[in-house]
Short mmCIF file of C-alpha atoms in Angstrom, two decimals:
data_model
loop_
_atom_site.label_atom_id
_atom_site.label_comp_id
_atom_site.label_asym_id
_atom_site.label_seq_id
_atom_site.Cartn_x
_atom_site.Cartn_y
_atom_site.Cartn_z
CA UNK A 240 8.36 -10.47 5.10
CA UNK A 241 9.31 -11.62 8.94
CA UNK A 242 7.53 -14.68 10.16
CA UNK A 243 6.90 -15.83 13.78
CA UNK A 244 6.41 -19.52 14.42
CA UNK A 245 3.87 -20.43 17.48
CA UNK A 246 5.11 -23.85 17.34
CA UNK A 247 9.09 -23.48 15.67
CA UNK A 248 10.11 -27.46 16.46
CA UNK A 249 7.69 -28.51 14.08
CA UNK A 250 9.70 -26.98 11.55
CA UNK A 251 12.09 -30.06 11.79
CA UNK A 252 10.30 -32.09 9.26
CA UNK A 253 11.53 -29.75 6.71
CA UNK A 254 14.90 -31.53 7.19
CA UNK A 255 12.56 -34.37 5.33
CA UNK A 256 12.34 -32.58 2.27
CA UNK A 257 16.14 -32.34 0.35
CA UNK A 258 15.95 -36.43 2.15
CA UNK A 259 12.90 -37.07 -0.14
CA UNK A 260 14.69 -34.58 -3.30
CA UNK A 261 18.08 -36.75 -2.62
CA UNK A 262 16.30 -40.35 -3.19
CA UNK A 263 14.09 -38.67 -5.98
CA UNK A 264 17.36 -37.94 -8.06
CA UNK A 265 19.27 -41.04 -7.28
CA UNK A 266 16.10 -43.32 -8.54
CA UNK A 267 15.99 -41.32 -11.36
CA UNK A 268 19.99 -41.74 -12.19
CA UNK A 269 19.52 -45.16 -11.57
CA UNK A 270 16.33 -45.68 -13.50
CA UNK A 271 18.46 -43.56 -16.36
CA UNK A 272 21.29 -45.67 -15.81
CA UNK A 273 19.29 -49.01 -16.29
CA UNK A 274 17.61 -48.03 -19.52
CA UNK A 275 20.91 -47.48 -21.08
CA UNK A 276 22.64 -50.47 -20.14
CA UNK A 277 19.49 -52.58 -21.21
CA UNK A 278 17.63 -51.02 -23.55
CA UNK A 279 13.84 -50.59 -23.93
CA UNK A 280 11.69 -53.40 -23.51
CA UNK A 281 8.66 -53.83 -25.78
CA UNK A 282 6.05 -52.90 -23.49
CA UNK A 283 7.87 -50.08 -22.46
CA UNK A 284 7.22 -49.03 -26.43
CA UNK A 285 3.55 -49.55 -26.10
CA UNK A 286 3.04 -47.07 -23.52
CA UNK A 287 3.11 -43.44 -23.63
CA UNK A 288 6.50 -42.19 -23.55
CA UNK A 289 7.27 -39.61 -20.51
CA UNK A 290 8.53 -36.62 -20.55
CA UNK A 291 10.90 -35.76 -17.88
CA UNK A 292 10.69 -32.06 -17.02
CA UNK A 293 6.36 -33.28 -16.78
CA UNK A 294 7.97 -35.50 -13.69
CA UNK A 295 10.48 -33.22 -12.53
CA UNK A 296 7.84 -30.83 -12.30
CA UNK A 297 5.46 -33.08 -10.77
CA UNK A 298 7.81 -34.08 -8.11
CA UNK A 299 9.13 -30.45 -7.19
CA UNK A 300 5.08 -29.35 -7.00
CA UNK A 301 4.57 -32.31 -4.83
CA UNK A 302 7.81 -31.24 -2.68
CA UNK A 303 7.51 -27.96 -2.27
CA UNK A 304 3.37 -28.52 -1.14
CA UNK A 305 5.06 -30.51 1.84
CA UNK A 306 6.88 -27.57 2.78
CA UNK A 307 4.29 -25.19 2.46
CA UNK A 308 1.89 -27.47 4.72
CA UNK A 309 4.31 -27.71 7.03
CA UNK A 310 4.87 -24.64 7.48
CA UNK A 311 1.27 -24.29 7.89
CA UNK A 312 1.44 -26.56 10.82
CA UNK A 313 3.62 -24.83 12.88
CA UNK A 314 1.32 -21.67 13.54
CA UNK A 315 3.07 -19.16 11.16
CA UNK A 316 2.40 -15.32 11.92
CA UNK A 317 3.76 -11.91 10.03
CA UNK A 318 3.45 -8.46 10.33
CA UNK A 319 0.52 -7.17 7.42
CA UNK A 320 -1.61 -4.50 6.96
CA UNK A 321 -4.95 -3.80 8.71
CA UNK A 322 -6.89 -1.18 8.45
CA UNK A 323 -7.30 0.93 11.66
CA UNK A 324 -10.42 0.40 13.31
CA UNK A 325 -10.81 4.69 14.11
CA UNK A 326 -8.80 8.04 13.40
CA UNK A 327 -9.36 11.09 11.90
CA UNK A 328 -7.96 13.07 8.78
CA UNK A 329 -8.19 16.25 7.75
CA UNK A 330 -7.32 17.17 3.88
CA UNK A 331 -6.61 20.86 3.59
CA UNK A 332 -6.42 22.00 0.45
CA UNK A 333 -4.71 25.17 -1.35
CA UNK A 334 -7.01 27.13 -3.18
CA UNK A 335 -4.71 30.25 -3.78
CA UNK A 336 -4.38 31.42 -7.41
CA UNK A 337 -1.86 29.33 -8.37
CA UNK A 338 -3.75 26.63 -8.37
CA UNK A 339 -5.20 27.31 -12.01
CA UNK A 340 -1.82 26.89 -13.53
CA UNK A 341 -2.19 24.66 -16.56
CA UNK A 342 1.45 22.59 -15.81
CA UNK A 343 -0.89 19.72 -14.72
CA UNK A 344 -3.74 19.19 -16.97
CA UNK A 345 -6.27 20.45 -17.33
CA UNK A 346 -5.46 23.13 -14.12
CA UNK A 347 -3.32 22.17 -11.05
CA UNK A 348 -6.86 22.55 -8.90
CA UNK A 349 -9.13 20.82 -11.20
CA UNK A 350 -6.71 17.25 -11.41
CA UNK A 351 -5.94 18.54 -7.28
CA UNK A 352 -10.13 17.62 -6.75
CA UNK A 353 -10.06 14.33 -8.66
CA UNK A 354 -7.26 13.44 -6.72
CA UNK A 355 -8.82 13.91 -3.41
CA UNK A 356 -11.90 12.32 -3.93
CA UNK A 357 -10.25 9.34 -4.92
CA UNK A 358 -8.21 9.45 -2.03
CA UNK A 359 -10.94 9.75 0.09
CA UNK A 360 -12.45 6.27 -0.84
CA UNK A 361 -9.07 5.09 -0.09
CA UNK A 362 -9.37 5.47 3.57
CA UNK A 363 -10.56 2.56 5.88
CA UNK A 364 -14.31 2.89 6.69
CA UNK A 365 -14.43 3.56 10.04
CA UNK A 366 -12.66 6.79 9.30
CA UNK A 367 -13.88 10.31 10.26
CA UNK A 368 -12.24 12.53 7.58
CA UNK A 369 -12.49 17.21 7.61
CA UNK A 370 -12.02 19.30 4.99
CA UNK A 371 -9.74 22.79 4.79
CA UNK A 372 -9.13 25.00 2.36
CA UNK A 373 -6.64 27.97 2.83
CA UNK A 374 -5.50 30.86 0.56
CA UNK A 375 -5.13 34.17 2.54
CA UNK A 376 -7.18 32.53 5.21
CA UNK A 377 -8.17 29.08 6.19
CA UNK A 378 -11.93 28.10 5.87
CA UNK A 379 -13.29 24.12 7.82
CA UNK A 380 -15.62 23.63 4.98
CA UNK A 381 -16.70 20.03 6.28
CA UNK A 382 -15.85 18.86 10.23
CA UNK A 383 -15.12 15.39 11.21
CA UNK A 384 -17.55 13.06 9.64
CA UNK A 385 -18.10 9.40 7.74
CA UNK A 386 -20.21 10.80 5.13
CA UNK A 387 -18.00 10.32 1.84
CA UNK A 388 -20.67 11.39 0.02
CA UNK A 389 -20.49 15.18 1.97
CA UNK A 390 -16.56 15.83 1.48
CA UNK A 391 -16.54 15.02 -1.80
CA UNK A 392 -19.38 16.98 -2.64
CA UNK A 393 -17.13 20.07 -0.92
CA UNK A 394 -14.20 19.31 -2.04
CA UNK A 395 -15.74 19.81 -5.59
CA UNK A 396 -17.13 22.56 -5.00
CA UNK A 397 -12.89 24.48 -4.02
CA UNK A 398 -13.08 27.77 -5.35
CA UNK A 399 -9.72 30.15 -6.00
CA UNK A 400 -8.41 32.88 -3.44
CA UNK A 401 -5.84 34.66 -3.04
CA UNK A 402 -2.29 34.89 -1.24
CA UNK A 403 -0.73 31.61 0.95
CA UNK A 404 -1.10 31.11 4.24
CA UNK A 405 -0.01 27.60 5.05
CA UNK A 406 0.15 27.49 8.45
CA UNK A 407 -3.78 28.74 9.10
CA UNK A 408 -3.98 25.66 6.63
CA UNK A 409 -2.61 23.27 9.99
CA UNK A 410 -4.01 25.75 12.72
CA UNK A 411 -7.40 25.54 10.66
CA UNK A 412 -7.15 21.34 10.70
CA UNK A 413 -6.08 20.81 14.40
CA UNK A 414 -9.13 22.88 15.42
CA UNK A 415 -11.37 20.66 12.93
CA UNK A 416 -10.06 17.55 14.45
CA UNK A 417 -10.97 18.58 18.29
CA UNK A 418 -14.25 17.83 16.83
CA UNK A 419 -13.53 14.56 15.87
CA UNK A 420 -15.68 12.07 18.27
CA UNK A 421 -14.51 10.13 20.48
CA UNK A 422 -14.07 6.38 21.30
CA UNK A 423 -17.44 5.24 22.49
CA UNK A 424 -15.52 2.10 24.02
CA UNK A 425 -12.61 4.51 25.86
CA UNK A 426 -13.57 8.20 25.30
CA UNK A 427 -10.83 9.51 27.85
CA UNK A 428 -8.17 8.18 24.96
CA UNK A 429 -6.60 10.92 22.47
CA UNK A 430 -8.41 10.76 18.92
CA UNK A 431 -5.66 9.70 16.47
CA UNK A 432 -5.36 11.84 13.77
CA UNK A 433 -3.16 13.44 10.75
CA UNK A 434 -3.54 16.12 8.83
CA UNK A 435 -2.69 15.68 4.95
CA UNK A 436 -1.98 19.14 3.80
CA UNK A 437 -1.55 20.09 -0.40
CA UNK A 438 0.28 23.43 -1.63
CA UNK A 439 2.23 24.37 -4.68
CA UNK A 440 3.88 27.25 -2.81
CA UNK A 441 5.14 29.39 0.34
CA UNK A 442 3.32 31.63 2.42
CA UNK A 443 3.05 34.44 1.63
CA UNK A 444 1.19 36.53 4.57
CA UNK A 445 2.53 37.90 7.80
CA UNK A 446 1.42 36.03 11.02
CA UNK A 447 1.69 32.74 12.38
CA UNK A 448 4.18 30.83 10.86
CA UNK A 449 4.19 27.37 9.00
CA UNK A 450 7.22 26.68 11.46
CA UNK A 451 5.15 27.37 14.67
CA UNK A 452 2.46 25.01 13.35
CA UNK A 453 4.16 22.31 12.94
CA UNK A 454 5.64 22.02 16.25
CA UNK A 455 2.04 22.48 17.65
CA UNK A 456 0.53 19.78 15.60
CA UNK A 457 3.93 17.87 17.00
CA UNK A 458 2.52 18.86 20.07
CA UNK A 459 -0.94 17.45 19.80
CA UNK A 460 0.75 14.30 18.02
CA UNK A 461 -0.65 14.91 15.05
CA UNK A 462 1.88 14.21 12.04
CA UNK A 463 1.70 16.43 9.06
CA UNK A 464 2.06 14.44 5.22
CA UNK A 465 2.32 17.74 2.97
CA UNK A 466 2.25 17.59 -1.05
CA UNK A 467 4.53 19.43 -2.87
CA UNK A 468 2.33 19.89 -6.16
CA UNK A 469 3.59 21.42 -9.40
CA UNK A 470 5.94 21.86 -11.61
CA UNK A 471 9.12 24.39 -11.41
CA UNK A 472 7.43 25.37 -15.02
CA UNK A 473 3.87 26.26 -14.07
CA UNK A 474 2.76 29.61 -14.65
CA UNK A 475 -0.75 31.82 -15.23
CA UNK A 476 -2.04 34.01 -16.55
CA UNK A 477 -2.34 38.04 -14.95
CA UNK A 478 -3.21 40.89 -17.08
CA UNK A 479 -1.92 38.82 -20.49
CA UNK A 480 1.16 38.36 -18.74
CA UNK A 481 2.96 35.24 -17.38
CA UNK A 482 3.92 34.96 -14.08
CA UNK A 483 5.78 32.14 -12.85
CA UNK A 484 4.35 30.25 -9.69
CA UNK A 485 6.92 27.54 -9.12
CA UNK A 486 6.50 24.64 -6.77
CA UNK A 487 8.02 25.19 -3.90
CA UNK A 488 9.31 22.26 -1.33
CA UNK A 489 11.42 23.72 1.15
CA UNK A 490 8.49 25.23 3.26
CA UNK A 491 6.35 22.04 2.97
CA UNK A 492 9.51 19.44 3.71
CA UNK A 493 10.37 21.06 6.84
CA UNK A 494 6.48 21.18 8.19
CA UNK A 495 6.33 17.46 7.82
CA UNK A 496 9.77 17.15 9.20
CA UNK A 497 9.09 19.11 12.26
CA UNK A 498 5.62 17.39 12.83
CA UNK A 499 6.20 14.32 12.52
CA UNK A 500 4.85 13.45 9.31
CA UNK A 501 5.95 12.77 5.87
CA UNK A 502 6.86 14.74 2.77
CA UNK A 503 5.82 13.95 -0.82
CA UNK A 504 5.47 15.86 -4.45
CA UNK A 505 3.51 15.42 -7.41
CA UNK A 506 4.60 16.91 -10.49
CA UNK A 507 1.55 15.42 -12.35
CA UNK A 508 -1.92 14.18 -11.95
CA UNK A 509 -1.07 10.60 -11.81
CA UNK A 510 2.35 10.95 -9.24
CA UNK A 511 -0.54 12.86 -6.83
CA UNK A 512 -3.29 9.76 -7.42
CA UNK A 513 0.15 7.33 -5.89
CA UNK A 514 0.86 9.90 -3.36
CA UNK A 515 -2.26 10.24 -1.94
CA UNK A 516 -2.63 5.83 -2.22
CA UNK A 517 0.80 6.24 -0.37
CA UNK A 518 -0.13 8.30 2.45
CA UNK A 519 -3.57 6.33 2.68
CA UNK A 520 -1.41 3.60 3.10
CA UNK A 521 0.30 5.01 5.50
CA UNK A 522 -2.27 6.55 7.74
CA UNK A 523 -5.22 4.10 7.56
CA UNK A 524 -3.45 0.73 7.62
CA UNK A 525 -0.77 -0.32 10.41
CA UNK A 526 1.53 -3.46 10.81
CA UNK A 527 -0.26 -6.19 13.40
CA UNK A 528 1.53 -9.03 13.47
CA UNK A 529 -1.10 -12.13 12.58
CA UNK A 530 -1.83 -15.73 12.35
CA UNK A 531 -1.44 -16.70 8.38
CA UNK A 532 -2.07 -20.07 9.03
CA UNK A 533 -4.36 -20.30 6.11
CA UNK A 534 -2.51 -18.83 3.39
CA UNK A 535 0.15 -21.97 3.56
CA UNK A 536 -2.46 -23.96 3.72
CA UNK A 537 -4.11 -22.70 0.84
CA UNK A 538 -0.78 -22.53 -0.84
CA UNK A 539 -0.05 -26.36 0.21
CA UNK A 540 -3.89 -27.45 -1.38
CA UNK A 541 -2.46 -25.25 -5.40
CA UNK A 542 0.56 -26.96 -4.91
CA UNK A 543 -0.93 -30.37 -4.76
CA UNK A 544 -3.33 -29.90 -7.57
CA UNK A 545 -0.52 -28.83 -9.77
CA UNK A 546 1.01 -31.97 -8.44
CA UNK A 547 -1.34 -33.86 -9.65
CA UNK A 548 -2.29 -32.02 -12.93
CA UNK A 549 1.45 -32.90 -13.65
CA UNK A 550 1.54 -36.26 -12.78
CA UNK A 551 -2.16 -37.00 -15.13
CA UNK A 552 -0.16 -36.09 -17.62
CA UNK A 553 2.48 -38.61 -17.32
CA UNK A 554 -0.12 -40.98 -18.52
CA UNK A 555 -1.55 -38.73 -21.48
CA UNK A 556 -0.91 -37.62 -24.61
CA UNK A 557 -1.47 -33.59 -23.44
CA UNK A 558 1.17 -31.46 -25.43
#
């Protein structure tokens, strides 16, 4: 994490830390040398024996507490993840027949429904979410809304259909994003948006191409985050025969690259959940420099308490 300080000149007091550390080291050596030379007197034999590591620990915590307090005094700021105030996310889900493959337990589509619903809950509260399903054609199931329950119910009701038209899924999302409400504070500003598109294959129908769709998404400043979902060994059973449906990554990566998004892959339900979490972090949060003085002040307080406990233990018979 990179830091900036409102008053960097105040960090000069950190120079006292090594001075105090050297002073402690010199005094410790002096005490040890005196004990070796003169032995231990009768009073010292009556007192609880001090364990050196406790004393070292107490001093270490105390010095770290001073350092943290000094950094807080300089008022540090750092780039931290801050939830975006508002944006529109369109989730496009492939419901082609290959999504009934069982290489992801129990099926690709069933596992996707669970992960997509969890993804909706990961987004910041102020976000609008739209849902599009696509197979041979695309359908806008839910226009941009903050009603997460509505989106999750629509996800749970997804049904399979033949063929795959990935480009239509992108275009349907672009249409959905146009329906997003404007920012009441700045109604003329473009609506920040992104598309999260999941598919397990490649386009199988003629018409508009995914390359064209990706370029149009870039012109609209809507990045497409793609998820290539499935494994190389996936198959479905048709008329008693196994038909391979391996995941195809090339077309989805091309869409992500051209639109300014990012391409992901997921070969299991756990991987899909991780991917959705990563995407939620990228589209839902942004880096902002924020003052974090309270973090250093809190750290100094914790370290001071630990130093105090170490000092107290020197006068006790704690283990």
